[in-house]
XYZ file of C-alpha atoms in Angstrom:
403
model
C 0.005 -0.003 0.028
C 1.217 3.512 -0.754
C 1.354 6.344 1.789
C -2.054 7.864 0.827
C -3.714 4.472 1.188
C -2.125 3.924 4.587
C -3.216 7.388 5.701
C -6.799 6.579 4.692
C -6.549 3.225 6.534
C -5.296 5.000 9.629
C -8.160 7.491 9.557
C -10.693 4.725 8.995
C -9.201 2.818 11.945
C -9.439 5.886 14.164
C -13.044 6.607 13.101
C -14.161 2.985 13.662
C -12.574 2.624 17.141
C -12.743 6.253 18.354
C -9.071 5.842 19.300
C -6.100 7.956 18.334
C -4.091 6.459 15.464
C -0.574 7.337 14.274
C 1.282 6.255 11.208
C 5.079 6.108 11.240
C 7.558 5.615 8.475
C 10.620 4.293 10.257
C 10.945 6.835 13.141
C 9.020 9.694 11.496
C 5.354 10.253 12.190
C 3.726 10.873 8.808
C 0.060 10.914 9.888
C -1.997 11.366 13.036
C -5.763 11.389 13.580
C -7.821 11.556 16.721
C -11.372 12.560 17.591
C -9.949 13.949 20.831
C -6.424 15.222 19.907
C -4.217 15.862 22.901
C -1.275 18.199 22.942
C 1.168 16.901 24.005
C 0.420 13.397 22.755
C 0.766 11.006 25.731
C 2.211 8.463 23.350
C 5.432 10.515 23.329
C 6.408 8.804 26.620
C 6.404 5.395 24.925
C 7.301 6.352 21.352
C 10.997 5.439 21.429
C 10.565 1.989 22.974
C 7.630 1.055 20.753
C 9.280 2.141 17.508
C 12.427 0.242 18.348
C 10.586 -2.944 19.179
C 11.574 -5.923 17.064
C 8.164 -7.547 17.324
C 5.793 -7.407 14.331
C 2.936 -6.407 16.591
C 2.564 -5.694 20.256
C 0.619 -4.100 23.104
C 2.081 -2.046 25.917
C 0.413 -1.344 29.252
C 0.965 2.037 30.890
C 1.081 2.857 34.589
C -2.578 3.881 34.348
C -3.349 0.572 32.722
C -4.109 2.052 29.378
C -3.213 0.024 26.246
C -1.337 1.070 23.151
C -1.100 -1.321 20.180
C 1.369 -1.270 17.322
C 1.763 -3.296 14.129
C 4.562 -3.231 11.554
C 3.665 -3.106 7.879
C 5.635 -3.655 4.754
C 7.942 -0.852 3.533
C 9.024 0.274 7.013
C 5.609 1.591 8.158
C 4.193 1.094 11.619
C 0.633 1.897 12.848
C 0.086 2.796 16.523
C -3.379 2.868 18.076
C -4.222 4.140 21.563
C -4.469 4.909 24.320
C -7.495 3.038 25.582
C -9.380 4.376 28.592
C -7.835 4.679 32.067
C -8.460 1.564 34.065
C -7.071 2.577 37.415
C -7.924 5.667 39.417
C -4.522 6.477 40.848
C -4.120 10.244 41.322
C -0.379 10.033 41.945
C 0.181 8.182 38.639
C -2.056 10.601 36.816
C -0.246 13.577 38.306
C 3.074 11.976 37.290
C 1.850 11.578 33.735
C 0.951 15.247 33.571
C 4.325 16.150 35.040
C 6.281 14.055 32.551
C 4.319 15.534 29.663
C 4.837 19.065 31.031
C 1.119 19.856 30.874
C 0.566 23.295 32.381
C -1.595 23.324 35.562
C -4.297 25.472 34.021
C -4.822 22.778 31.324
C -4.854 19.799 33.726
C -8.650 19.434 33.930
C -9.075 19.725 30.125
C -6.230 17.220 29.503
C -7.619 14.703 32.015
C -11.038 15.081 30.459
C -9.626 14.094 27.034
C -7.794 11.140 28.588
C -11.056 9.914 30.035
C -12.691 10.192 26.571
C -10.397 7.401 25.281
C -12.432 4.397 24.213
C -12.852 1.288 26.358
C -10.861 -1.257 24.325
C -9.469 -4.317 26.017
C -6.044 -5.654 25.295
C -7.637 -8.718 23.736
C -9.622 -6.648 21.265
C -6.589 -4.629 20.333
C -4.701 -7.877 19.744
C -7.420 -9.134 17.334
C -7.368 -5.798 15.536
C -3.585 -5.857 15.096
C -3.791 -9.496 13.881
C -6.355 -8.473 11.263
C -4.369 -5.478 10.004
C -1.083 -7.387 9.756
C -2.669 -10.445 8.086
C -4.546 -8.269 5.574
C -1.858 -5.820 4.581
C 1.234 -7.992 4.910
C -0.595 -10.948 3.394
C 1.084 -13.129 5.955
C -1.102 -14.472 8.776
C -0.317 -13.043 12.186
C -1.997 -15.042 14.861
C -3.315 -13.192 17.855
C -1.272 -15.451 20.135
C 1.862 -13.968 18.485
C 1.071 -10.417 19.427
C 3.640 -9.423 22.017
C 2.113 -8.037 25.183
C 4.322 -5.939 27.419
C 2.924 -5.768 30.922
C 4.345 -4.051 34.001
C 6.322 -6.035 36.551
C 5.325 -9.492 37.638
C 3.917 -7.967 40.816
C 1.230 -6.280 38.726
C -0.041 -9.362 36.913
C -3.237 -9.525 38.977
C -3.805 -5.800 38.466
C -3.475 -6.206 34.699
C -5.840 -9.144 34.647
C -8.377 -7.224 36.729
C -8.009 -4.096 34.587
C -8.476 -6.058 31.398
C -11.484 -7.815 32.837
C -12.994 -4.570 34.111
C -12.571 -3.210 30.645
C -14.473 -6.239 29.379
C -16.966 -5.896 32.176
C -17.647 -2.257 31.699
C -20.189 -0.514 33.899
C -22.634 2.208 32.902
C -24.053 4.716 35.311
C -27.614 3.670 34.552
C -29.696 2.479 37.497
C -30.682 -0.794 35.905
C -29.673 -3.157 38.687
C -31.538 -6.179 37.331
C -30.697 -5.942 33.655
C -27.787 -7.296 31.713
C -26.342 -5.228 28.935
C -23.706 -6.281 26.386
C -22.533 -3.288 24.347
C -26.158 -2.514 23.501
C -29.625 -3.947 23.697
C -29.289 -5.848 20.424
C -26.229 -7.704 21.670
C -27.901 -8.529 24.963
C -30.828 -10.086 23.017
C -28.391 -12.090 20.892
C -26.714 -13.607 23.921
C -30.035 -14.529 25.543
C -31.195 -15.804 22.122
C -28.297 -18.304 22.083
C -29.070 -19.476 25.608
C -32.784 -19.846 24.954
C -32.171 -21.807 21.803
C -29.405 -24.003 23.185
C -26.514 -22.807 21.067
C -23.355 -22.934 23.207
C -21.107 -22.983 20.089
C -22.532 -19.722 18.909
C -22.191 -18.298 22.374
C -18.481 -19.258 22.464
C -18.007 -17.416 19.162
C -19.706 -14.325 20.650
C -17.428 -14.509 23.683
C -14.344 -14.771 21.442
C -14.893 -11.106 20.546
C -14.739 -10.163 24.300
C -17.876 -8.053 24.378
C -18.162 -5.401 27.102
C -20.796 -6.290 29.623
C -22.551 -3.300 31.166
C -24.531 -3.376 34.365
C -26.062 -0.740 36.543
C -23.986 0.570 39.461
C -24.938 -1.740 42.294
C -22.047 -1.354 44.740
C -19.157 1.030 45.526
C -16.264 -1.467 45.513
C -15.180 -3.303 42.379
C -15.367 -6.863 43.754
C -18.920 -6.349 45.056
C -19.925 -4.704 41.811
C -18.631 -7.636 39.795
C -20.387 -10.179 42.007
C -23.674 -8.319 41.756
C -23.296 -8.153 38.000
C -22.735 -11.938 37.986
C -25.903 -12.382 39.991
C -27.836 -10.330 37.411
C -26.341 -12.515 34.675
C -27.521 -15.654 36.477
C -31.050 -14.243 36.769
C -31.545 -13.339 33.118
C -29.709 -16.474 31.872
C -31.921 -18.748 33.974
C -35.016 -17.047 32.564
C -33.800 -17.497 28.994
C -33.014 -21.149 29.651
C -36.491 -21.772 31.114
C -38.040 -20.125 28.030
C -35.958 -22.535 25.982
C -37.352 -25.558 27.766
C -35.008 -26.150 30.709
C -36.823 -27.412 33.778
C -37.603 -24.547 36.196
C -36.181 -26.272 39.244
C -33.044 -27.196 37.332
C -32.556 -23.601 36.097
C -33.061 -22.096 39.567
C -30.788 -24.682 41.170
C -28.102 -23.943 38.619
C -28.504 -20.227 39.174
C -28.227 -20.609 42.959
C -25.136 -22.826 42.549
C -23.294 -20.223 40.451
C -24.303 -17.415 42.770
C -22.832 -19.304 45.703
C -19.631 -19.833 43.729
C -19.530 -16.109 42.913
C -19.907 -15.139 46.544
C -16.985 -17.400 47.514
C -14.546 -15.652 45.137
C -12.088 -13.241 46.552
C -10.284 -12.275 43.354
C -12.051 -10.006 40.850
C -10.129 -11.599 37.949
C -11.794 -14.914 38.660
C -15.334 -13.571 38.225
C -15.578 -13.099 34.472
C -14.384 -16.667 33.587
C -17.019 -18.015 35.996
C -19.720 -15.872 34.386
C -18.762 -17.212 30.931
C -18.773 -20.728 32.263
C -22.225 -20.192 33.744
C -23.776 -18.763 30.569
C -22.286 -21.602 28.491
C -23.542 -24.074 31.015
C -27.105 -22.731 30.681
C -26.862 -22.899 26.908
C -25.496 -26.428 26.894
C -28.191 -27.710 29.260
C -30.914 -26.051 27.170
C -29.399 -27.723 24.113
C -29.537 -31.138 25.769
C -33.219 -30.620 26.641
C -34.139 -29.358 23.201
C -32.562 -32.276 21.395
C -33.228 -34.957 23.980
C -29.603 -35.950 24.282
C -26.773 -35.460 26.722
C -23.229 -34.347 26.278
C -22.012 -37.960 26.254
C -23.731 -38.572 22.905
C -20.682 -38.484 20.644
C -22.745 -39.096 17.525
C -24.947 -36.108 18.201
C -21.947 -33.855 18.924
C -20.322 -34.937 15.702
C -23.482 -34.305 13.727
C -24.000 -30.958 15.438
C -20.508 -29.888 14.587
C -20.851 -30.971 10.940
C -24.203 -29.109 10.592
C -22.826 -25.992 12.259
C -19.883 -25.870 9.859
C -22.050 -26.562 6.775
C -25.200 -24.675 7.869
C -25.263 -22.491 4.817
C -24.888 -25.372 2.362
C -27.322 -27.909 1.088
C -26.619 -30.601 3.698
C -27.193 -34.163 2.583
C -27.426 -37.006 5.041
C -25.534 -39.371 2.764
C -22.625 -36.884 2.740
C -22.601 -36.774 6.527
C -22.634 -40.570 6.610
C -19.722 -40.739 4.170
C -17.835 -38.205 6.355
C -18.294 -40.474 9.394
C -17.601 -43.683 7.488
C -20.988 -45.332 8.148
C -24.089 -46.073 6.079
C -26.862 -43.532 5.652
C -29.429 -45.859 7.283
C -27.238 -46.579 10.287
C -26.508 -42.881 10.829
C -30.197 -41.970 10.628
C -31.278 -44.824 12.940
C -28.690 -44.076 15.585
C -29.364 -40.367 15.541
C -33.113 -40.936 15.919
C -32.583 -43.460 18.674
C -30.337 -41.105 20.672
C -32.229 -37.859 20.161
C -35.855 -38.781 19.319
C -35.617 -36.564 16.202
C -34.605 -37.415 12.687
C -31.350 -35.959 11.387
C -33.355 -34.098 8.702
C -35.463 -32.493 11.415
C -32.374 -31.462 13.308
C -30.830 -29.885 10.216
C -33.989 -27.883 9.429
C -34.356 -26.852 13.074
C -30.820 -25.416 13.023
C -31.421 -23.637 9.748
C -34.660 -22.104 11.131
C -32.839 -21.026 14.295
C -30.231 -19.255 12.178
C -32.993 -17.695 10.079
C -34.625 -16.349 13.248
C -31.338 -14.743 14.225
C -31.027 -13.183 10.776
C -34.665 -11.948 10.821
C -34.200 -10.496 14.301
C -30.786 -8.880 13.983
C -30.325 -8.019 10.274
C -32.322 -6.389 7.525
C -32.064 -9.393 5.149
C -35.152 -10.227 3.172
C -36.831 -13.628 3.204
C -35.497 -14.320 -0.281
C -31.952 -13.471 0.794
C -32.187 -15.656 3.908
C -33.641 -18.547 1.918
C -30.763 -18.374 -0.519
C -28.189 -17.933 2.230
C -29.427 -21.054 4.121
C -29.619 -23.112 0.908
C -33.415 -23.603 0.808
C -34.686 -24.617 -2.617
C -36.883 -21.514 -2.813
C -38.290 -18.687 -0.751
C -41.652 -20.479 -0.553
C -39.933 -23.620 0.730
C -38.188 -21.583 3.401
C -41.458 -19.958 4.468
C -43.236 -23.318 4.620
C -40.507 -24.871 6.786
C -40.318 -21.779 8.970
C -44.038 -21.887 9.703
C -43.924 -25.631 10.373
C -41.265 -25.218 13.092
C -42.374 -21.922 14.625
C -46.090 -21.755 13.962
C -45.889 -18.347 12.283
C -44.556 -16.909 9.085
C -41.110 -15.199 8.805
C -42.798 -11.834 8.323
C -44.924 -12.235 11.469
C -41.865 -13.336 13.451
C -39.868 -10.302 12.367
C -42.726 -7.882 13.056
C -43.317 -9.393 16.469
C -39.635 -9.025 17.387
C -39.450 -5.423 16.107
C -42.323 -4.495 18.365
C -40.465 -5.626 21.522
């Protein structure tokens, strides 16, 4: 890419993330864009070390637990993104930053205000972003595991874990103590949709993006706040699972069990993994109920994985059987015996679940969805949809839009 193209890429990156972005050619800054430009640029304190780094891509953590990410491109260019929002309220460290940058006292309040406007981007998300940029421009895959992360000293490992998690579990000031938010209302509905419909695999994919979970302010200290947020998660997840068919007593018992586990934790960094485990557990149990099988059914799991991978293709049972090295009749009989449903029913159920997601969360037409899910025609899609849901796709979409 030439310089003009890289400048445009840098601006697009800044616009899409609300973060400051800098473009360097060797050690010279050739472009800078920020919605909240700061003078002096706080990155100056880290510029030398970052530009001299021998790693293709990396993330540094500041004393205030902000993150800067950098990625090297072909032709001696390097893109730097950051900082992210401040994750620790340490007045001494903030005062030291202002001192090192020689910010005049009369500008302190304005400068701190701009620092606080930096976007909440976790280190994990920055890592995925750097991986995407490097893999796309350099045409050489850079795996996120290979992004070098420079932390503080070993004594700060727990602080960094907590800060990263608190960035992932980001709290709004809204007084909605019983409601779970994930980035926005649509994302919250999608997570609950996956639990209700027993789709733990889709839920794992959603978690891989490390969405920010917002909850109302329910306590003054961080640990209590995180525990209360986990309790809210347990409440809404159990309701979604019950709607999906999970036994009420089972759902409430599971909710109580995870709440007890949450209350026993003494380390904030342990809470988010437990919440993810809980939500996946609800989704997995709902899946078992929906398809009348348990997690020990290896045949079902193999079929479910095959259908998930090939969901947008015309799936043929004989092709699945050939993949597993068994006859079509044996596959069909064993699947029906273990689940109570035919394999064809399961395939269509999964396609209809995906069509519901598309109808609810996208603007795709019935014809586009039918083609996307490899139905023979739009009318075939509509017929199957009504058979499994009891209503037409249009009625489903209108009902969801009214919520």
